[in-house]
mmCIF file of C-alpha atoms and ligand atoms in Angstrom:
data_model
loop_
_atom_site.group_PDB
_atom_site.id
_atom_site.type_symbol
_atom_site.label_atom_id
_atom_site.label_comp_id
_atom_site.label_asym_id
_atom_site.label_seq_id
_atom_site.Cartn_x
_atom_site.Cartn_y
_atom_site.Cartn_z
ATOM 1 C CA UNK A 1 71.300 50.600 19.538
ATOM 2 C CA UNK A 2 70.661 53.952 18.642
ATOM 3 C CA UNK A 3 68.785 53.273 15.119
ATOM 4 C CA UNK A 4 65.237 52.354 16.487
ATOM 5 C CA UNK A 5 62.355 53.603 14.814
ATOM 6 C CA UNK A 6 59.720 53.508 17.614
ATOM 7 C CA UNK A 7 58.086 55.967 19.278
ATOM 8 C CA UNK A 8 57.939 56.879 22.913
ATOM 9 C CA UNK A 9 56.091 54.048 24.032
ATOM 10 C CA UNK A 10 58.422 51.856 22.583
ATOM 11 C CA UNK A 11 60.965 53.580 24.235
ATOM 12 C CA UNK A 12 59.677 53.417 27.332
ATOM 13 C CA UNK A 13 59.385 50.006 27.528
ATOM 14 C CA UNK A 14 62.924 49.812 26.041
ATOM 15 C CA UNK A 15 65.555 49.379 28.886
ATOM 16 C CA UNK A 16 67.010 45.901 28.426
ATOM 17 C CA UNK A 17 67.267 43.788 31.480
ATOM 18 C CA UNK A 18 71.298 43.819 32.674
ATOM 19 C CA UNK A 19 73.406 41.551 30.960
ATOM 20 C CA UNK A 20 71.711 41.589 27.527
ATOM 21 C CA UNK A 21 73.524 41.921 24.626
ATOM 22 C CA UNK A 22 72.186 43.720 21.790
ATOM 23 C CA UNK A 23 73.900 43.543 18.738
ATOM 24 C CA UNK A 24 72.999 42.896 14.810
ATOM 25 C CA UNK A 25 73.648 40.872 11.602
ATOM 26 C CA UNK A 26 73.229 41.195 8.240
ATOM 27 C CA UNK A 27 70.606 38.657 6.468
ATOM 28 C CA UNK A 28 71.861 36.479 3.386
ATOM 29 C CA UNK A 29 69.787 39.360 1.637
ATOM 30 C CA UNK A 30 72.006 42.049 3.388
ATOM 31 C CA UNK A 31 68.819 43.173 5.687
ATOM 32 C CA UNK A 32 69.883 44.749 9.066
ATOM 33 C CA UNK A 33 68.631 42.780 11.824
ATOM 34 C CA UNK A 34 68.479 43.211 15.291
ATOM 35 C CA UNK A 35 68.604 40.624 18.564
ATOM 36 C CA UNK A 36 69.727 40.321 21.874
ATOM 37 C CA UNK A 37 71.445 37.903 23.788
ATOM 38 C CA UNK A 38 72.114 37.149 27.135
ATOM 39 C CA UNK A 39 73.297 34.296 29.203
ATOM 40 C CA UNK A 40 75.289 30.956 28.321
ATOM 41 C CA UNK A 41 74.814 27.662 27.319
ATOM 42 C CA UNK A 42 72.354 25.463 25.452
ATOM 43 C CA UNK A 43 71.207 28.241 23.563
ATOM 44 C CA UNK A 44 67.600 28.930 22.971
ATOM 45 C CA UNK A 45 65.949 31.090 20.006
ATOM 46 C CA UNK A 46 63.099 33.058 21.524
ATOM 47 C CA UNK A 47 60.674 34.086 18.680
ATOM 48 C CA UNK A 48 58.411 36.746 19.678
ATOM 49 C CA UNK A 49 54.606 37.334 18.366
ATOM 50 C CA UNK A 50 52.241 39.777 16.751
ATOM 51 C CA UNK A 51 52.971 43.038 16.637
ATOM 52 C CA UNK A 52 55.779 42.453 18.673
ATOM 53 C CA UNK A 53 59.382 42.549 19.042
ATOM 54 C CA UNK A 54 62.362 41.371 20.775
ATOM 55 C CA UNK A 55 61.444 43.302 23.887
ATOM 56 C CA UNK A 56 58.458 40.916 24.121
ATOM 57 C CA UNK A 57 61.445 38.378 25.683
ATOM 58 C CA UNK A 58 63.102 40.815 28.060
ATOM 59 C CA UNK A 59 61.171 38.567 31.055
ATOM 60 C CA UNK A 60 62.470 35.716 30.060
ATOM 61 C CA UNK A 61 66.216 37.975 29.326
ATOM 62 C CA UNK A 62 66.374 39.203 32.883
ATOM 63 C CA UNK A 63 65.928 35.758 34.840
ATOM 64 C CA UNK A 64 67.473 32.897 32.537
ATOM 65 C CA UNK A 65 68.337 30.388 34.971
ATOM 66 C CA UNK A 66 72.313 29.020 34.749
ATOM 67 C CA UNK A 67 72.854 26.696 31.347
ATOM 68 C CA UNK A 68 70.618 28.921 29.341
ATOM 69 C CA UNK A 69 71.779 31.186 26.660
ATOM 70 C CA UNK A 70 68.608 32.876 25.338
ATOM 71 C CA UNK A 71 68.886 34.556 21.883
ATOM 72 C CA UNK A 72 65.903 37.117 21.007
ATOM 73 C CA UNK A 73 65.930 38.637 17.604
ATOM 74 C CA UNK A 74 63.413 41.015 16.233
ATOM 75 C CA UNK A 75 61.805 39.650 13.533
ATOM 76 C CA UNK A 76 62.384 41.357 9.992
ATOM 77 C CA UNK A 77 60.074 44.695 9.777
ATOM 78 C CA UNK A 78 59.648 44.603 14.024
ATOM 79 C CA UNK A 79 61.770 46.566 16.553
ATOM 80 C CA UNK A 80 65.292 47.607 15.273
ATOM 81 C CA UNK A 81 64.909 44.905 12.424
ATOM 82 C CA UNK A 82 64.914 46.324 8.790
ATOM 83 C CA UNK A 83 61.058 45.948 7.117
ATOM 84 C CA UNK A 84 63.099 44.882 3.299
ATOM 85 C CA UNK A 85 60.358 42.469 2.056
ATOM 86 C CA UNK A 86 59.394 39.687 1.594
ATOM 87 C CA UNK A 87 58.243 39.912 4.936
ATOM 88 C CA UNK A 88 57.265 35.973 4.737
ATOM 89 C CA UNK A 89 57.309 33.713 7.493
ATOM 90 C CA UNK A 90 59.688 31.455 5.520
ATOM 91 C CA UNK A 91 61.706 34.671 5.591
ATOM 92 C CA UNK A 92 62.063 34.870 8.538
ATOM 93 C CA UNK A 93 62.470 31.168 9.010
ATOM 94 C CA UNK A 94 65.668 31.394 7.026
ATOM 95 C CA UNK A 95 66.541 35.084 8.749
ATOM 96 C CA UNK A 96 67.033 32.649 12.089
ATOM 97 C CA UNK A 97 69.503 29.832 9.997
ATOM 98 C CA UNK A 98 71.827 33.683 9.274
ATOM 99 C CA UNK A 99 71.180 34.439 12.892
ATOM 100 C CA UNK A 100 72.315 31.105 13.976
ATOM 101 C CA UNK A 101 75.422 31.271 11.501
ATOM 102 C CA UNK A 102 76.268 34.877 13.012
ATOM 103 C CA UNK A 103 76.864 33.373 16.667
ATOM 104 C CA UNK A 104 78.212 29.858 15.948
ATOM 105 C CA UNK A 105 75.429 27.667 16.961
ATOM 106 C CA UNK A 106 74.490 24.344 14.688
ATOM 107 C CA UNK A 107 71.302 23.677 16.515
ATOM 108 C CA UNK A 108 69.268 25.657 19.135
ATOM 109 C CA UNK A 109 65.919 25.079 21.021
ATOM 110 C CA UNK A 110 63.186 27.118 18.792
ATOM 111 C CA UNK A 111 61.018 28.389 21.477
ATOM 112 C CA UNK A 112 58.317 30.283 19.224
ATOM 113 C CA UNK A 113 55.549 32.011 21.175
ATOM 114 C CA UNK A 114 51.651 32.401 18.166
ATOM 115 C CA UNK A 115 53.049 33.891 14.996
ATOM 116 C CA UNK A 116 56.439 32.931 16.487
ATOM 117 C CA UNK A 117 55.335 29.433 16.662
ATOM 118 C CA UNK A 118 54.266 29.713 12.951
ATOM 119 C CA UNK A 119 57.659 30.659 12.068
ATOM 120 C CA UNK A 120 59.494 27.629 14.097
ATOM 121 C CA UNK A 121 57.200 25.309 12.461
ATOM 122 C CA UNK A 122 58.789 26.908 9.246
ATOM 123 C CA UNK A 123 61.927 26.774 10.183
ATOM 124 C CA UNK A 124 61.695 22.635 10.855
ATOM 125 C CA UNK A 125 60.057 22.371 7.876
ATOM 126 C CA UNK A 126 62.881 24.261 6.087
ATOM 127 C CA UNK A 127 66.183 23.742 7.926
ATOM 128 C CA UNK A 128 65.221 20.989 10.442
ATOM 129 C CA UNK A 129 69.234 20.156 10.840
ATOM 130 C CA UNK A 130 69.012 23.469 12.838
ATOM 131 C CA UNK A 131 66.509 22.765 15.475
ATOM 132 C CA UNK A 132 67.479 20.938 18.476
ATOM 133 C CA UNK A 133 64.381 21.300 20.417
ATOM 134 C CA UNK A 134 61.131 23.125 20.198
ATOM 135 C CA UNK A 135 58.517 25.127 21.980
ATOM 136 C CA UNK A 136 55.335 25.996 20.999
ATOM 137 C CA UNK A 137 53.688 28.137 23.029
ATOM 138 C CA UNK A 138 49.878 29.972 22.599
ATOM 139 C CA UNK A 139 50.364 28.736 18.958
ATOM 140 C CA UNK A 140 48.433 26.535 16.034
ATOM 141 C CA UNK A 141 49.400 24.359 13.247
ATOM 142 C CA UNK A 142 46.158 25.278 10.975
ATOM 143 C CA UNK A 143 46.179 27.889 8.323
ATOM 144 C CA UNK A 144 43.387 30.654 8.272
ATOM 145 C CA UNK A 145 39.896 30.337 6.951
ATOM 146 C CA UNK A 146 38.079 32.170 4.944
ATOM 147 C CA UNK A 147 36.845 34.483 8.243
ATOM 148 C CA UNK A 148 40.256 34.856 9.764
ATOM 149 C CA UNK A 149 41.769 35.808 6.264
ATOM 150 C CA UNK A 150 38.977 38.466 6.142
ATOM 151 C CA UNK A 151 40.025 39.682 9.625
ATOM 152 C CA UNK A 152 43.603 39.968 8.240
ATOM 153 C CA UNK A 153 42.427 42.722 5.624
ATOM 154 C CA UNK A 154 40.336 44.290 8.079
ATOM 155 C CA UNK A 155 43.246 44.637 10.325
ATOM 156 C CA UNK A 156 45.702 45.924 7.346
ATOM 157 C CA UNK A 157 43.297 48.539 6.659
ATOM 158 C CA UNK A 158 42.925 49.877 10.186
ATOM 159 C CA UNK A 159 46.673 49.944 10.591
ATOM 160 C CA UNK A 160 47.227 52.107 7.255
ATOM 161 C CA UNK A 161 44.681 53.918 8.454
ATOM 162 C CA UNK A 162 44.581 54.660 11.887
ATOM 163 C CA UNK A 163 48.123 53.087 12.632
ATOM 164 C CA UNK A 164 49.673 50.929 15.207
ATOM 165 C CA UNK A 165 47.698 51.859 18.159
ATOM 166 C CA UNK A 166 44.352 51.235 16.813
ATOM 167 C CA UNK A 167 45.973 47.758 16.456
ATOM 168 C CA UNK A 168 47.490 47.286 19.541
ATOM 169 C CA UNK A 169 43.811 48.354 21.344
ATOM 170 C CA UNK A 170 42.292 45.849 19.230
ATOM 171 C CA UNK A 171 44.676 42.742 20.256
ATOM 172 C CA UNK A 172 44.908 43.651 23.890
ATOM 173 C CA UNK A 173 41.523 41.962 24.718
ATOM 174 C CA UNK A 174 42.837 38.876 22.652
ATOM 175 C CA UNK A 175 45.972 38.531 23.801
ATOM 176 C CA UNK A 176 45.954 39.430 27.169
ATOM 177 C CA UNK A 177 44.104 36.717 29.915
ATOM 178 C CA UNK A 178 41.178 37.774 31.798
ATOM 179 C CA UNK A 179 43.075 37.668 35.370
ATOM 180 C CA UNK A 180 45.789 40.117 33.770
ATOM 181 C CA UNK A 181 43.565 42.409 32.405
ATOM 182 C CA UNK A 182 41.155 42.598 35.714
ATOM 183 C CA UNK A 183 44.256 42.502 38.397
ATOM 184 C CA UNK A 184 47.550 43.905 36.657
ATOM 185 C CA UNK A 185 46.784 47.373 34.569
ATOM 186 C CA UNK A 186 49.887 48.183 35.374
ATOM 187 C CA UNK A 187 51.134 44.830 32.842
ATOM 188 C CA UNK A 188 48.279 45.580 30.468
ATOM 189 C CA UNK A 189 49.574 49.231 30.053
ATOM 190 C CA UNK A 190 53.209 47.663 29.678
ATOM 191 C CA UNK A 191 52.140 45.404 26.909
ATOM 192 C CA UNK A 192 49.817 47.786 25.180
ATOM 193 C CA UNK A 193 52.873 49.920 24.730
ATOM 194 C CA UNK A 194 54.901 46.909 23.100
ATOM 195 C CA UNK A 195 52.795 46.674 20.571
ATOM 196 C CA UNK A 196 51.953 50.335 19.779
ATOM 197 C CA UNK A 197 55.484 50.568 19.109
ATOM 198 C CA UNK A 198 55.057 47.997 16.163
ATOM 199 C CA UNK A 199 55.953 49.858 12.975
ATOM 200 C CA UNK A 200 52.886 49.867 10.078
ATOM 201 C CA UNK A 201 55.171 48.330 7.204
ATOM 202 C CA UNK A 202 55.911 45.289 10.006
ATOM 203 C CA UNK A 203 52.095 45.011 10.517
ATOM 204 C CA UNK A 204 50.936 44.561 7.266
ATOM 205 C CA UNK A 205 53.744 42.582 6.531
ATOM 206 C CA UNK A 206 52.994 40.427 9.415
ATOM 207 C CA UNK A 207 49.219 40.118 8.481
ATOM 208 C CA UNK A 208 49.460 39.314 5.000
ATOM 209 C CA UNK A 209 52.100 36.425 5.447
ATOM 210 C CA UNK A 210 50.359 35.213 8.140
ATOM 211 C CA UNK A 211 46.877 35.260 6.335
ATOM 212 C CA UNK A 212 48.682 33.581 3.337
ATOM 213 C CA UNK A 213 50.283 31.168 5.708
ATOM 214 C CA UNK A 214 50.273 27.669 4.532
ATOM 215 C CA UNK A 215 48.262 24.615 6.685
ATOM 216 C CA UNK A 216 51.116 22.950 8.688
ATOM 217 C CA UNK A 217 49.479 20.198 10.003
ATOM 218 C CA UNK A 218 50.931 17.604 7.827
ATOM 219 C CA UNK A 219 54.492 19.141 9.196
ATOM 220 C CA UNK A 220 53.686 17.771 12.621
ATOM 221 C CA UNK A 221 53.712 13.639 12.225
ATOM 222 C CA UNK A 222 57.249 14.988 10.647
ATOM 223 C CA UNK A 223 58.935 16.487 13.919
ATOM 224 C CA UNK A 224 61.669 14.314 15.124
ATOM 225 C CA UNK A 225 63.115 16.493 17.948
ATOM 226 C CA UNK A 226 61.611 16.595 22.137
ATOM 227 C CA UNK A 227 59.021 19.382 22.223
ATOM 228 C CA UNK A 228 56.836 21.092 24.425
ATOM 229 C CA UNK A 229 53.661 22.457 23.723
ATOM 230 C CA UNK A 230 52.575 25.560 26.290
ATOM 231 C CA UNK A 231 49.890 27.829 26.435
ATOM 232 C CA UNK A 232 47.929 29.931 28.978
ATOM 233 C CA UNK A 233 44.908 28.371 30.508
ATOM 234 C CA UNK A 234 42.676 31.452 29.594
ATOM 235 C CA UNK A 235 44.374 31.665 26.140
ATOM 236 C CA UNK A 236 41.301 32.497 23.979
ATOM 237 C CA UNK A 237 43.111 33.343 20.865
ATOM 238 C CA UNK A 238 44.405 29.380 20.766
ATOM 239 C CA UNK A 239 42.833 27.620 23.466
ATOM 240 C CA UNK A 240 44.224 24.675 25.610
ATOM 241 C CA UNK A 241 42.124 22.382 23.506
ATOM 242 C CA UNK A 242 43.982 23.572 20.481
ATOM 243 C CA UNK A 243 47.294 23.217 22.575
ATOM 244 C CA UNK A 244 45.843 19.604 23.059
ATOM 245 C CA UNK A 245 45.789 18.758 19.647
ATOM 246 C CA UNK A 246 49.190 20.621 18.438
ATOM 247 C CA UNK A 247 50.832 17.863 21.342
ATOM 248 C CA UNK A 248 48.878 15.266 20.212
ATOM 249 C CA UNK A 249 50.121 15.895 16.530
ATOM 250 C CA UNK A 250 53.778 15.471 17.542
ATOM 251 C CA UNK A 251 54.957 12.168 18.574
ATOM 252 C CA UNK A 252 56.426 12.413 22.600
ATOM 253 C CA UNK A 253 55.335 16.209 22.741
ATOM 254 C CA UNK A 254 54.335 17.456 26.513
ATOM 255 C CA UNK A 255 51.793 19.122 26.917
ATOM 256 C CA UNK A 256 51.735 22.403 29.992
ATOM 257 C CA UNK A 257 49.294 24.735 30.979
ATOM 258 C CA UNK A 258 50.422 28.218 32.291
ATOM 259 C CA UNK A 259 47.721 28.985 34.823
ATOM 260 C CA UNK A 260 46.950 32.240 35.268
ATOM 261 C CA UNK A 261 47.553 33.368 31.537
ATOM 262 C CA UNK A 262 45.919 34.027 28.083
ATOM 263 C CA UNK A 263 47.345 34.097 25.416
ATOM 264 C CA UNK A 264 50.667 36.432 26.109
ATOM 265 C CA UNK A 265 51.342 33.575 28.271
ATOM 266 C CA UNK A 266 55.454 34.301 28.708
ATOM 267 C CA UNK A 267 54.484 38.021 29.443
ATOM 268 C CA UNK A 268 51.819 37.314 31.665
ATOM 269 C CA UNK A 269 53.238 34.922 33.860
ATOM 270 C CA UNK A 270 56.850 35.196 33.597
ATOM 271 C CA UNK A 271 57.646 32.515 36.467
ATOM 272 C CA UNK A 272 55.930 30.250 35.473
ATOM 273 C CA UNK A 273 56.242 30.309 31.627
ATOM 274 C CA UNK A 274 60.782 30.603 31.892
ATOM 275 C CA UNK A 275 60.248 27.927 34.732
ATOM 276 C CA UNK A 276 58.509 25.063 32.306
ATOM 277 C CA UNK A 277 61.085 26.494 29.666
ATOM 278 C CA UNK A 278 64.449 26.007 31.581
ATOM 279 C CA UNK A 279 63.150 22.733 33.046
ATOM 280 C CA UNK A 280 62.828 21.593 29.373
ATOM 281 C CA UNK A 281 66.047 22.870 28.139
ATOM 282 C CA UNK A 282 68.380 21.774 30.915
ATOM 283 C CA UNK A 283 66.946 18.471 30.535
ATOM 284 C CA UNK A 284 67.515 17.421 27.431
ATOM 285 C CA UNK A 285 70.240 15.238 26.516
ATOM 286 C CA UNK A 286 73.977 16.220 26.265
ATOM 287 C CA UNK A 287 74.942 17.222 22.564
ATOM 288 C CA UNK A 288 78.199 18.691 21.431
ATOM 289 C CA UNK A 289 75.491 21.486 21.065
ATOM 290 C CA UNK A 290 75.908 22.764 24.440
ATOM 291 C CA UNK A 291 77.544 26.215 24.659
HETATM 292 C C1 MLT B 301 50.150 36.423 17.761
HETATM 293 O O1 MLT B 301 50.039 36.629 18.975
HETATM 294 O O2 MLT B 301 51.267 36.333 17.232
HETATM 295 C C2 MLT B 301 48.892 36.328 16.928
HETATM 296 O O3 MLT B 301 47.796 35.994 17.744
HETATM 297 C C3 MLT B 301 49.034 35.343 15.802
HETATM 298 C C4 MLT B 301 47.875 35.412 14.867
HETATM 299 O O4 MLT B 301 47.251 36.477 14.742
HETATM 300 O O5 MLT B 301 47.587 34.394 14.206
#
């Protein structure tokens, strides 16, 4: 890729594990988007968080077990992905159908990881045909209130102001569990650089679509396909008690806790996190979707 607009933070944390594939597509709108792909097999949508990007999945990228073909796209207006509005969560809900339809695959395990997990709950809602399997991970089912939609504004003014640093120093407490950020500087400093390479125009874009969310609680009774719920056991962003009630919302969903881990929980505890995954994935039952 040589179009990227991030800085050199985000380059640094750029190299892609070996055997990725980075390519891109054009959306049904024409937008340029980016993703990578490794592996092969059942294949797996990885849907990264906020301000994130594809990168967030390299982790996961560099040790997908056999049977596993992971796809990791950056979401429109993040990484190499072009910001053309609307930068809506049902956007990018449809932006995964095109990335589907680019690489021949009728159904994939949705494997969405906080905002990530509010756009696979979109996507069910919207193109459940597509969605073999899912994971939520660190994620909710509840729209904002009025305090959280505050924050949202607050946030959007920082990052026109003061830009994506500012925001990345303000999630890192958040997102980031305490055993990471008291034992591993050397992850926090990896991480913090992620998401100062978030551009502003994804930011805002992420922050208003996510404060205008809609409440998708009375999506969950409708999920019909095996899913498992994860999320870090020092998650304080969307605690295991929220976790609790996401899995109890879904009829046959499995609850596991990533010990060990806040919120970042795939990040934090790589092992662990690609280990529940691929356990998941490989055992769910033959389909003429397997790659
Ligand atoms: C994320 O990690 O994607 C965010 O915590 C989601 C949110 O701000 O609601």
């Amino acid at each position: 890729m040589s179009e990227g607009r991030e800085g050199d933070a985000g380059r640094a944390a750029a190299a892609a594990p070996a055997g990725v594939r980075t390519a891109t597509l054009r959306a049904d709108d024409g937008a340029r988007l980016a993703y990578d792909d490794a592996g092969a097999g059942r294949a797996v949508v990885l849907v990264h968080g906020f301000p994130q990007s594809r990168r967030y999945w390299h982790p996961q990228l560099a040790a997908l077990p056999a049977g596993v073909r992971a796809l990791a796209p950056d979401l429109r207006g993040f990484g190499d992905s072009e910001p053309r509005a609307p930068l809506s969560l049902d956007r990018h809900a449809d932006d995964l159908v095109a990335l589907l339809d680019h690489v021949g695959v009728a159904r994939a395990v949705v494997c969405g990881l906080s905002m990530g997990g509010y756009v696979a709950l979109a996507l069910w809602r919207r193109h459940p045909a597509r969605v073999r399997a899912l994971v939520l991970a660190d994620t909710r089912a509840g729209a904002d209130d009025a305090a959280g939609r505050a924050r949202r504004d607050a946030l959007v003014a920082l990052a026109r102001r003061e830009g994506s640093a500012a925001v990345a120093d303000t999630q890192l407490a958040g997102s980031l569990g305490r055993t990471t950020r008291e034992r591993e500087p050397a992850r926090v400093a990896a991480f913090r650089a992620l998401l100062s390479a978030a551009p502003v125009e994804g930011i805002v874009g992420a922050l208003l679509a996510m404060r205008d969310r809609p409440d998708a609680t009375a999506t969950l009774p409708t999920i019909a396909v095996p899913t498992l719920v994860l999320v870090g056991a020092e998650d304080v962003l969307t605690p295991v008690d929220e976790a609790r009630r996401l899995a109890a919302g879904i009829v046959g969903a499995r609850l596991a806790v990533i010990d060990g881990a806040g919120h970042a929980s795939s990040w934090e505890r790589p092992a662990a996190f690609t280990a529940e995954l691929a356990a998941f994935v490989l055992a769910l039952p033959p389909s003429p979707d397997d790659g």
